[in-house]
PDB file of C-alpha atoms and ligand atoms in Angstrom:
ATOM      1  CA  MET D  14     102.333  89.555 118.265  1.00 92.00           C
ATOM      2  CA  ASP D  15     102.497  86.562 121.300  1.00 95.00           C
ATOM      3  CA  PRO D  16      98.948  86.038 122.306  1.00 97.00           C
ATOM      4  CA  SER D  17     100.011  85.044 125.830  1.00 97.00           C
ATOM      5  CA  LYS D  18     101.439  88.577 126.340  1.00 94.00           C
ATOM      6  CA  ILE D  19      98.253  90.069 125.403  1.00 96.00           C
ATOM      7  CA  GLU D  20      96.355  90.237 128.204  1.00 97.00           C
ATOM      8  CA  SER D  21      98.683  91.572 130.914  1.00 95.00           C
ATOM      9  CA  LEU D  22      99.356  94.556 128.697  1.00 94.00           C
ATOM     10  CA  ILE D  23      95.478  95.378 128.883  1.00 96.00           C
ATOM     11  CA  THR D  24      94.301  98.893 131.093  1.00 96.00           C
ATOM     12  CA  GLU D  25      90.775 100.584 131.246  1.00 96.00           C
ATOM     13  CA  LYS D  26      92.450 102.529 128.279  1.00 96.00           C
ATOM     14  CA  THR D  27      92.363 100.069 125.639  1.00 97.00           C
ATOM     15  CA  SER D  28      90.101  99.555 123.217  1.00 97.00           C
ATOM     16  CA  ALA D  29      91.457  97.510 120.440  1.00 98.00           C
ATOM     17  CA  ILE D  30      94.335  95.099 119.384  1.00 98.00           C
ATOM     18  CA  LEU D  31      96.445  95.813 116.600  1.00 97.00           C
ATOM     19  CA  PRO D  32      98.512  93.185 115.001  1.00 97.00           C
ATOM     20  CA  VAL D  33     100.290  93.022 112.254  1.00 97.00           C
ATOM     21  CA  HIS D  34     100.460  89.471 109.474  1.00 97.00           C
ATOM     22  CA  VAL D  35     103.928  89.928 109.335  1.00 96.00           C
ATOM     23  CA  TYR D  36     105.430  89.320 105.867  1.00 96.00           C
ATOM     24  CA  GLY D  37     101.870  87.436 105.108  1.00 97.00           C
ATOM     25  CA  PHE D  38     102.570  84.946 108.257  1.00 97.00           C
ATOM     26  CA  PRO D  39      99.278  84.999 109.933  1.00 97.00           C
ATOM     27  CA  CYS D  40      98.883  86.098 113.592  1.00 97.00           C
ATOM     28  CA  ASP D  41      97.322  83.284 115.937  1.00 96.00           C
ATOM     29  CA  ALA D  42      94.066  84.443 115.077  1.00 96.00           C
ATOM     30  CA  LYS D  43      91.792  82.630 116.684  1.00 95.00           C
ATOM     31  CA  ARG D  44      93.558  83.030 120.339  1.00 97.00           C
ATOM     32  CA  ILE D  45      93.673  86.787 119.510  1.00 98.00           C
ATOM     33  CA  GLY D  46      89.991  86.745 118.914  1.00 97.00           C
ATOM     34  CA  GLU D  47      89.307  84.480 121.945  1.00 98.00           C
ATOM     35  CA  ILE D  48      91.260  87.164 123.816  1.00 98.00           C
ATOM     36  CA  ALA D  49      89.745  89.848 122.662  1.00 98.00           C
ATOM     37  CA  SER D  50      86.193  89.066 122.885  1.00 97.00           C
ATOM     38  CA  GLY D  51      87.199  87.771 126.768  1.00 97.00           C
ATOM     39  CA  ASN D  52      88.024  91.347 127.013  1.00 98.00           C
ATOM     40  CA  ASN D  53      85.466  93.108 125.366  1.00 97.00           C
ATOM     41  CA  LEU D  54      88.314  94.630 122.778  1.00 98.00           C
ATOM     42  CA  LYS D  55      87.771  94.977 119.004  1.00 98.00           C
ATOM     43  CA  VAL D  56      90.687  93.588 116.712  1.00 98.00           C
ATOM     44  CA  ILE D  57      91.901  95.685 113.867  1.00 98.00           C
ATOM     45  CA  TYR D  58      94.431  93.515 111.762  1.00 98.00           C
ATOM     46  CA  ASP D  59      97.170  94.915 109.818  1.00 98.00           C
ATOM     47  CA  GLY D  60      96.741  92.863 106.396  1.00 98.00           C
ATOM     48  CA  ALA D  61      99.229  94.814 104.537  1.00 98.00           C
ATOM     49  CA  HIS D  62     101.252  91.770 103.189  1.00 97.00           C
ATOM     50  CA  ALA D  63      98.450  89.129 103.203  1.00 97.00           C
ATOM     51  CA  PHE D  64      96.598  89.634 100.106  1.00 97.00           C
ATOM     52  CA  GLY D  65      95.728  85.918  99.212  1.00 97.00           C
ATOM     53  CA  VAL D  66      96.628  84.039 102.463  1.00 98.00           C
ATOM     54  CA  LYS D  67      94.430  81.442 104.191  1.00 98.00           C
ATOM     55  CA  ILE D  68      94.130  79.864 107.538  1.00 96.00           C
ATOM     56  CA  ASN D  69      92.736  76.476 107.169  1.00 95.00           C
ATOM     57  CA  GLY D  70      91.187  77.666 104.064  1.00 96.00           C
ATOM     58  CA  ASN D  71      89.937  80.505 105.378  1.00 96.00           C
ATOM     59  CA  SER D  72      90.792  83.529 103.909  1.00 97.00           C
ATOM     60  CA  VAL D  73      93.165  85.750 106.765  1.00 98.00           C
ATOM     61  CA  PHE D  74      90.659  88.841 106.315  1.00 97.00           C
ATOM     62  CA  ASN D  75      87.530  86.566 107.755  1.00 96.00           C
ATOM     63  CA  TYR D  76      89.386  87.349 111.312  1.00 97.00           C
ATOM     64  CA  GLY D  77      89.057  90.452 113.693  1.00 97.00           C
ATOM     65  CA  ASP D  78      86.674  93.104 113.255  1.00 98.00           C
ATOM     66  CA  ILE D  79      88.139  95.225 110.832  1.00 98.00           C
ATOM     67  CA  SER D  80      91.533  94.362 108.730  1.00 98.00           C
ATOM     68  CA  THR D  81      93.334  96.746 106.396  1.00 98.00           C
ATOM     69  CA  ILE D  82      95.600  95.475 103.185  1.00 97.00           C
ATOM     70  CA  SER D  83      97.582  98.043 101.270  1.00 97.00           C
ATOM     71  CA  PHE D  84      97.613  98.048  97.144  1.00 98.00           C
ATOM     72  CA  HIS D  85     100.652 100.257  97.355  1.00 97.00           C
ATOM     73  CA  ALA D  86     103.253  99.249  94.221  1.00 96.00           C
ATOM     74  CA  THR D  87     105.591  97.431  96.396  1.00 94.00           C
ATOM     75  CA  LYS D  88     102.702  94.801  97.448  1.00 96.00           C
ATOM     76  CA  LEU D  89     102.433  91.240  95.711  1.00 96.00           C
ATOM     77  CA  PHE D  90      98.693  92.993  94.589  1.00 97.00           C
ATOM     78  CA  HIS D  91      98.568  96.227  93.757  1.00 97.00           C
ATOM     79  CA  THR D  92      96.787  99.523  92.358  1.00 98.00           C
ATOM     80  CA  ILE D  93     100.073 101.633  92.507  1.00 97.00           C
ATOM     81  CA  GLU D  94      98.610 103.527  95.101  1.00 97.00           C
ATOM     82  CA  GLY D  95      95.582 102.009  97.265  1.00 96.00           C
ATOM     83  CA  GLY D  96      94.220  99.810  99.879  1.00 96.00           C
ATOM     84  CA  ALA D  97      91.063  98.694 101.420  1.00 96.00           C
ATOM     85  CA  VAL D  98      89.289  98.004 104.655  1.00 96.00           C
ATOM     86  CA  ILE D  99      87.666  94.695 105.076  1.00 97.00           C
ATOM     87  CA  THR D 100      85.047  94.353 107.829  1.00 97.00           C
ATOM     88  CA  ASP D 101      81.500  91.965 108.035  1.00 96.00           C
ATOM     89  CA  ASP D 102      79.902  94.722 109.790  1.00 97.00           C
ATOM     90  CA  ASP D 103      77.487  96.962 107.622  1.00 97.00           C
ATOM     91  CA  LYS D 104      77.168 100.095 109.853  1.00 96.00           C
ATOM     92  CA  LEU D 105      80.897 100.133 110.188  1.00 95.00           C
ATOM     93  CA  ALA D 106      81.109  99.257 106.347  1.00 96.00           C
ATOM     94  CA  GLU D 107      78.590 102.381 105.454  1.00 95.00           C
ATOM     95  CA  LYS D 108      80.704 104.783 108.310  1.00 95.00           C
ATOM     96  CA  LEU D 109      83.989 104.093 106.706  1.00 95.00           C
ATOM     97  CA  PHE D 110      82.283 104.328 103.388  1.00 94.00           C
ATOM     98  CA  LEU D 111      81.668 107.857 104.362  1.00 95.00           C
ATOM     99  CA  TYR D 112      84.671 108.561 105.804  1.00 95.00           C
ATOM    100  CA  ARG D 113      86.502 107.678 102.343  1.00 94.00           C
ATOM    101  CA  ALA D 114      84.460 110.613 100.682  1.00 93.00           C
ATOM    102  CA  PHE D 115      84.278 113.697 102.612  1.00 94.00           C
ATOM    103  CA  GLY D 116      81.743 112.211 105.251  1.00 95.00           C
ATOM    104  CA  HIS D 117      78.753 113.570 102.952  1.00 94.00           C
ATOM    105  CA  MET D 118      76.626 112.219  99.585  1.00 91.00           C
ATOM    106  CA  ASP D 119      75.139 114.309  97.361  1.00 92.00           C
ATOM    107  CA  ASP D 120      73.751 117.342  99.466  1.00 93.00           C
ATOM    108  CA  ASP D 121      73.741 115.262 102.949  1.00 93.00           C
ATOM    109  CA  TYR D 122      76.018 115.733 105.372  1.00 93.00           C
ATOM    110  CA  TYR D 123      76.428 113.170 107.824  1.00 93.00           C
ATOM    111  CA  SER D 124      80.360 112.856 109.117  1.00 94.00           C
ATOM    112  CA  VAL D 125      83.785 114.072 108.710  1.00 94.00           C
ATOM    113  CA  GLY D 126      85.834 112.225 105.691  1.00 95.00           C
ATOM    114  CA  ILE D 127      88.573 112.789 103.837  1.00 94.00           C
ATOM    115  CA  ASN D 128      89.073 112.025  99.828  1.00 93.00           C
ATOM    116  CA  ALA D 129      90.362 108.562 100.174  1.00 92.00           C
ATOM    117  CA  ARG D 130      88.748 107.175  97.341  1.00 91.00           C
ATOM    118  CA  THR D 131      90.336 104.891  94.493  1.00 92.00           C
ATOM    119  CA  SER D 132      90.309 106.500  90.920  1.00 95.00           C
ATOM    120  CA  GLU D 133      89.445 104.607  87.771  1.00 97.00           C
ATOM    121  CA  PHE D 134      92.883 104.791  86.708  1.00 97.00           C
ATOM    122  CA  HIS D 135      94.170 102.732  89.992  1.00 97.00           C
ATOM    123  CA  ALA D 136      91.820 100.745  89.754  1.00 97.00           C
ATOM    124  CA  ALA D 137      92.404  99.462  85.990  1.00 98.00           C
ATOM    125  CA  MET D 138      95.437  98.746  86.898  1.00 98.00           C
ATOM    126  CA  GLY D 139      94.425  96.460  90.026  1.00 98.00           C
ATOM    127  CA  LEU D 140      92.228  94.794  87.323  1.00 98.00           C
ATOM    128  CA  CYS D 141      95.457  94.248  85.154  1.00 97.00           C
ATOM    129  CA  ASN D 142      97.457  92.279  88.462  1.00 97.00           C
ATOM    130  CA  LEU D 143      94.275  90.423  89.478  1.00 97.00           C
ATOM    131  CA  PRO D 144      93.591  87.711  87.450  1.00 98.00           C
ATOM    132  CA  ARG D 145      97.756  86.879  87.196  1.00 97.00           C
ATOM    133  CA  ILE D 146      98.093  86.694  91.181  1.00 97.00           C
ATOM    134  CA  SER D 147      97.340  83.061  91.468  1.00 96.00           C
ATOM    135  CA  GLY D 148     100.495  82.687  89.132  1.00 97.00           C
ATOM    136  CA  PHE D 149     102.704  85.104  90.692  1.00 97.00           C
ATOM    137  CA  ILE D 150     102.180  83.413  94.050  1.00 97.00           C
ATOM    138  CA  ASP D 151     103.203  80.068  91.821  1.00 98.00           C
ATOM    139  CA  GLU D 152     106.440  81.732  90.853  1.00 97.00           C
ATOM    140  CA  ARG D 153     107.382  83.350  93.661  1.00 97.00           C
ATOM    141  CA  LYS D 154     107.048  80.129  95.701  1.00 97.00           C
ATOM    142  CA  LYS D 155     109.404  78.687  93.350  1.00 98.00           C
ATOM    143  CA  ILE D 156     111.957  81.350  93.856  1.00 98.00           C
ATOM    144  CA  ASN D 157     111.812  80.738  98.120  1.00 98.00           C
ATOM    145  CA  LEU D 158     112.244  77.171  97.701  1.00 97.00           C
ATOM    146  CA  LEU D 159     115.445  78.109  95.564  1.00 98.00           C
ATOM    147  CA  TYR D 160     116.522  80.814  97.908  1.00 98.00           C
ATOM    148  CA  LYS D 161     116.297  78.004 100.392  1.00 98.00           C
ATOM    149  CA  GLU D 162     117.976  75.343  98.900  1.00 97.00           C
ATOM    150  CA  ASN D 163     120.994  77.711  97.976  1.00 97.00           C
ATOM    151  CA  LEU D 164     120.829  78.815 101.605  1.00 98.00           C
ATOM    152  CA  LYS D 165     120.633  75.886 103.400  1.00 96.00           C
ATOM    153  CA  ASP D 166     124.197  75.117 104.484  1.00 96.00           C
ATOM    154  CA  LEU D 167     124.825  78.869 106.098  1.00 97.00           C
ATOM    155  CA  PRO D 168     123.690  79.943 109.502  1.00 97.00           C
ATOM    156  CA  VAL D 169     120.628  81.530 108.564  1.00 98.00           C
ATOM    157  CA  GLY D 170     117.024  81.089 109.874  1.00 97.00           C
ATOM    158  CA  PHE D 171     113.932  81.238 107.889  1.00 96.00           C
ATOM    159  CA  PRO D 172     110.207  81.611 108.959  1.00 95.00           C
ATOM    160  CA  GLU D 173     108.279  78.388 108.808  1.00 93.00           C
ATOM    161  CA  ILE D 174     105.295  78.297 106.732  1.00 94.00           C
ATOM    162  CA  PRO D 175     102.918  76.471 109.324  1.00 94.00           C
ATOM    163  CA  HIS D 176     100.882  73.552 107.376  1.00 95.00           C
ATOM    164  CA  ASP D 177      97.330  75.299 107.712  1.00 95.00           C
ATOM    165  CA  ILE D 178      98.220  78.398 105.902  1.00 97.00           C
ATOM    166  CA  PHE D 179      98.263  79.012 102.461  1.00 98.00           C
ATOM    167  CA  TYR D 180     101.274  81.433 102.027  1.00 98.00           C
ATOM    168  CA  ASN D 181     100.919  83.773  99.183  1.00 98.00           C
ATOM    169  CA  TYR D 182     105.237  84.329  99.065  1.00 97.00           C
ATOM    170  CA  SER D 183     105.019  87.544  99.528  1.00 95.00           C
ATOM    171  CA  TYR D 184     108.775  87.941 101.009  1.00 97.00           C
ATOM    172  CA  PHE D 185     111.862  86.162 101.422  1.00 98.00           C
ATOM    173  CA  PRO D 186     112.915  87.324 104.981  1.00 98.00           C
ATOM    174  CA  VAL D 187     116.010  85.982 106.341  1.00 98.00           C
ATOM    175  CA  PHE D 188     117.484  86.311 109.966  1.00 98.00           C
ATOM    176  CA  PHE D 189     120.926  86.370 110.370  1.00 98.00           C
ATOM    177  CA  ARG D 190     122.956  85.682 113.265  1.00 98.00           C
ATOM    178  CA  SER D 191     123.656  89.368 114.550  1.00 97.00           C
ATOM    179  CA  GLU D 192     123.560  92.610 112.736  1.00 98.00           C
ATOM    180  CA  THR D 193     127.082  92.778 112.018  1.00 98.00           C
ATOM    181  CA  GLU D 194     126.493  89.475 110.058  1.00 98.00           C
ATOM    182  CA  MET D 195     123.445  91.327 108.492  1.00 98.00           C
ATOM    183  CA  MET D 196     125.080  93.985 107.873  1.00 98.00           C
ATOM    184  CA  SER D 197     128.031  92.713 105.957  1.00 98.00           C
ATOM    185  CA  VAL D 198     126.143  90.790 103.744  1.00 98.00           C
ATOM    186  CA  LYS D 199     123.719  93.735 102.931  1.00 98.00           C
ATOM    187  CA  ASP D 200     127.116  95.813 102.040  1.00 98.00           C
ATOM    188  CA  LYS D 201     128.203  93.065  99.899  1.00 98.00           C
ATOM    189  CA  LEU D 202     125.497  92.772  98.048  1.00 98.00           C
ATOM    190  CA  LEU D 203     125.219  96.585  98.096  1.00 98.00           C
ATOM    191  CA  ASP D 204     128.331  96.513  96.060  1.00 97.00           C
ATOM    192  CA  ASP D 205     126.910  94.540  93.390  1.00 97.00           C
ATOM    193  CA  GLN D 206     124.305  96.854  93.368  1.00 97.00           C
ATOM    194  CA  ILE D 207     121.820  94.324  94.446  1.00 98.00           C
ATOM    195  CA  SER D 208     119.846  96.214  97.052  1.00 97.00           C
ATOM    196  CA  ALA D 209     118.536  94.002 100.166  1.00 97.00           C
ATOM    197  CA  ARG D 210     115.821  95.973 102.558  1.00 95.00           C
ATOM    198  CA  ARG D 211     115.636  95.643 106.651  1.00 97.00           C
ATOM    199  CA  TYR D 212     112.341  95.419 106.124  1.00 91.00           C
ATOM    200  CA  PHE D 213     111.430  96.374 109.215  1.00 88.00           C
ATOM    201  CA  TYR D 214     113.871  97.914 111.036  1.00 94.00           C
ATOM    202  CA  PRO D 215     113.611  99.971 113.313  1.00 94.00           C
ATOM    203  CA  SER D 216     111.215  97.607 115.726  1.00 94.00           C
ATOM    204  CA  LEU D 217     108.592 100.029 115.884  1.00 91.00           C
ATOM    205  CA  ASN D 218     108.539 100.740 119.604  1.00 92.00           C
ATOM    206  CA  LEU D 219     111.782 102.143 119.300  1.00 94.00           C
ATOM    207  CA  LEU D 220     110.688 105.015 117.106  1.00 94.00           C
ATOM    208  CA  PRO D 221     111.330 108.442 118.676  1.00 92.00           C
ATOM    209  CA  PHE D 222     107.975 109.918 118.851  1.00 94.00           C
ATOM    210  CA  ILE D 223     106.557 106.641 120.294  1.00 89.00           C
ATOM    211  CA  ASN D 224     106.381 105.938 123.755  1.00 84.00           C
ATOM    212  CA  GLY D 225     107.064 102.292 123.166  1.00 80.00           C
ATOM    213  CA  GLU D 226     107.701  99.642 126.106  1.00 84.00           C
ATOM    214  CA  SER D 227     110.474  97.525 125.598  1.00 91.00           C
ATOM    215  CA  CYS D 228     109.900  94.961 122.861  1.00 93.00           C
ATOM    216  CA  PRO D 229     113.273  92.525 123.581  1.00 95.00           C
ATOM    217  CA  VAL D 230     111.911  89.793 120.715  1.00 95.00           C
ATOM    218  CA  SER D 231     111.331  92.302 117.476  1.00 95.00           C
ATOM    219  CA  GLU D 232     113.762  94.702 118.556  1.00 96.00           C
ATOM    220  CA  PHE D 233     116.705  91.554 118.013  1.00 97.00           C
ATOM    221  CA  ASN D 234     114.864  90.370 115.025  1.00 97.00           C
ATOM    222  CA  ALA D 235     114.700  93.331 113.612  1.00 97.00           C
ATOM    223  CA  SER D 236     118.439  94.179 114.022  1.00 97.00           C
ATOM    224  CA  ARG D 237     119.528  91.059 112.134  1.00 98.00           C
ATOM    225  CA  VAL D 238     116.914  90.469 109.547  1.00 98.00           C
ATOM    226  CA  LEU D 239     117.125  90.936 105.824  1.00 98.00           C
ATOM    227  CA  CYS D 240     114.521  90.600 103.430  1.00 98.00           C
ATOM    228  CA  LEU D 241     115.969  89.256  99.361  1.00 98.00           C
ATOM    229  CA  PRO D 242     115.223  90.806  96.377  1.00 97.00           C
ATOM    230  CA  VAL D 243     112.077  88.788  95.048  1.00 97.00           C
ATOM    231  CA  PHE D 244     110.405  89.138  92.044  1.00 95.00           C
ATOM    232  CA  ASN D 245     108.125  87.747  88.921  1.00 93.00           C
ATOM    233  CA  GLY D 246     110.327  86.954  86.023  1.00 94.00           C
ATOM    234  CA  MET D 247     113.175  86.644  88.385  1.00 96.00           C
ATOM    235  CA  ASP D 248     115.943  84.587  86.656  1.00 95.00           C
ATOM    236  CA  GLU D 249     117.197  81.947  88.712  1.00 96.00           C
ATOM    237  CA  ASP D 250     121.089  82.449  88.311  1.00 97.00           C
ATOM    238  CA  LEU D 251     120.091  85.470  89.898  1.00 98.00           C
ATOM    239  CA  ILE D 252     119.129  83.590  92.968  1.00 98.00           C
ATOM    240  CA  ILE D 253     122.750  81.430  92.470  1.00 98.00           C
ATOM    241  CA  ILE D 254     124.568  84.943  92.336  1.00 98.00           C
ATOM    242  CA  ILE D 255     122.670  86.175  95.408  1.00 98.00           C
ATOM    243  CA  SER D 256     123.490  83.233  96.897  1.00 98.00           C
ATOM    244  CA  ASP D 257     126.795  82.941  96.503  1.00 98.00           C
ATOM    245  CA  LEU D 258     127.459  86.396  97.509  1.00 98.00           C
ATOM    246  CA  ILE D 259     125.546  86.164 101.125  1.00 98.00           C
ATOM    247  CA  SER D 260     127.828  82.976 101.441  1.00 98.00           C
ATOM    248  CA  ALA D 261     130.860  84.662 100.600  1.00 97.00           C
ATOM    249  CA  ALA D 262     129.786  87.517 103.281  1.00 97.00           C
ATOM    250  CA  LEU D 263     129.454  85.119 106.215  1.00 97.00           C
ATOM    251  CA  ASN D 264     132.694  83.094 104.907  1.00 91.00           C
ATOM    252  CA  LYS D 265     134.886  86.073 105.105  1.00 74.00           C
TER     253      LYS D 265
HETATM  254  C1  PLP L  20     102.651  98.768 103.135  1.00 67.73           C
HETATM  255  C2  PLP L  20     102.423  98.634 104.551  1.00 67.73           C
HETATM  256  C3  PLP L  20     101.234  99.869 104.853  1.00 67.73           C
HETATM  257  C4  PLP L  20     101.361 100.838 104.426  1.00 67.73           C
HETATM  258  O1  PLP L  20     100.424 100.441 103.587  1.00 67.73           O
HETATM  259  P1  PLP L  20     100.117 102.122 102.329  1.00 67.73           P
HETATM  260  O2  PLP L  20      99.373 101.445 101.214  1.00 67.73           O
HETATM  261  O3  PLP L  20     101.343 102.708 101.875  1.00 67.73           O
HETATM  262  O4  PLP L  20      99.488 102.928 103.285  1.00 67.73           O
HETATM  263  C5  PLP L  20     101.039  99.217 105.946  1.00 67.73           C
HETATM  264  N1  PLP L  20     101.479  98.153 106.856  1.00 67.73           N
HETATM  265  C6  PLP L  20     102.798  97.123 106.842  1.00 67.73           C
HETATM  266  C7  PLP L  20     102.563  96.057 107.341  1.00 67.73           C
HETATM  267  C8  PLP L  20     102.935  97.653 105.523  1.00 67.73           C
HETATM  268  O5  PLP L  20     103.813  96.804 104.933  1.00 67.73           O
END
């Protein structure tokens, strides 16, 4: 989210800003916080990708009024299914606690609610993963660097990791020059049964049921980005095979 574009979009109906820490790269949380307090708005971060990420040594989840995080099986830290809402507002936490469990405690009913509780089984999966996270991050960092080394002579771009960010290496997005080049790489990989994801596509503003503003930067990036496979236990040989296939697709 480009903070310089936020203020001109605020109307009397606006109550909150909902930025996404895409691929785990933090938004400009300081600037967004200033805009929010200057306009009396709340900030709700989608931090689904940002487990373990830090800004200047502070958890990314210290920013905003609320952060949400996903513990789905495809995420860096997971409990198979699940997630969390993080806030430092005790009143809000109490409300959310009730919303998550039917809005009641014993025979006292306080609000509407759903069943969004985590089961013991899911929690146990989380406890298995939690102690291994820093090892996961170290390993993924090596994979990230190997990919970059192998792809460095190709006409592709990678997001820069800012110096004040502790990154979790959850994804390895590669930006191609065009959708055509990206698709030729995706198809080439698929010929060898290697699945790289268009993550995210389409740009959210283009969903048919959303009355979206035009978002040219997001639309352009969504059309040409591919997330390459990254997983713990990934063999160095596989990174070389994938990089060679990409090179072959682009040099055709
Ligand atoms: C995965 C993901 C979600 C959804 O998480 P669930 O746990 O499946 O609800 C939301 N936002 C982003 C950016 C995601 O990647």
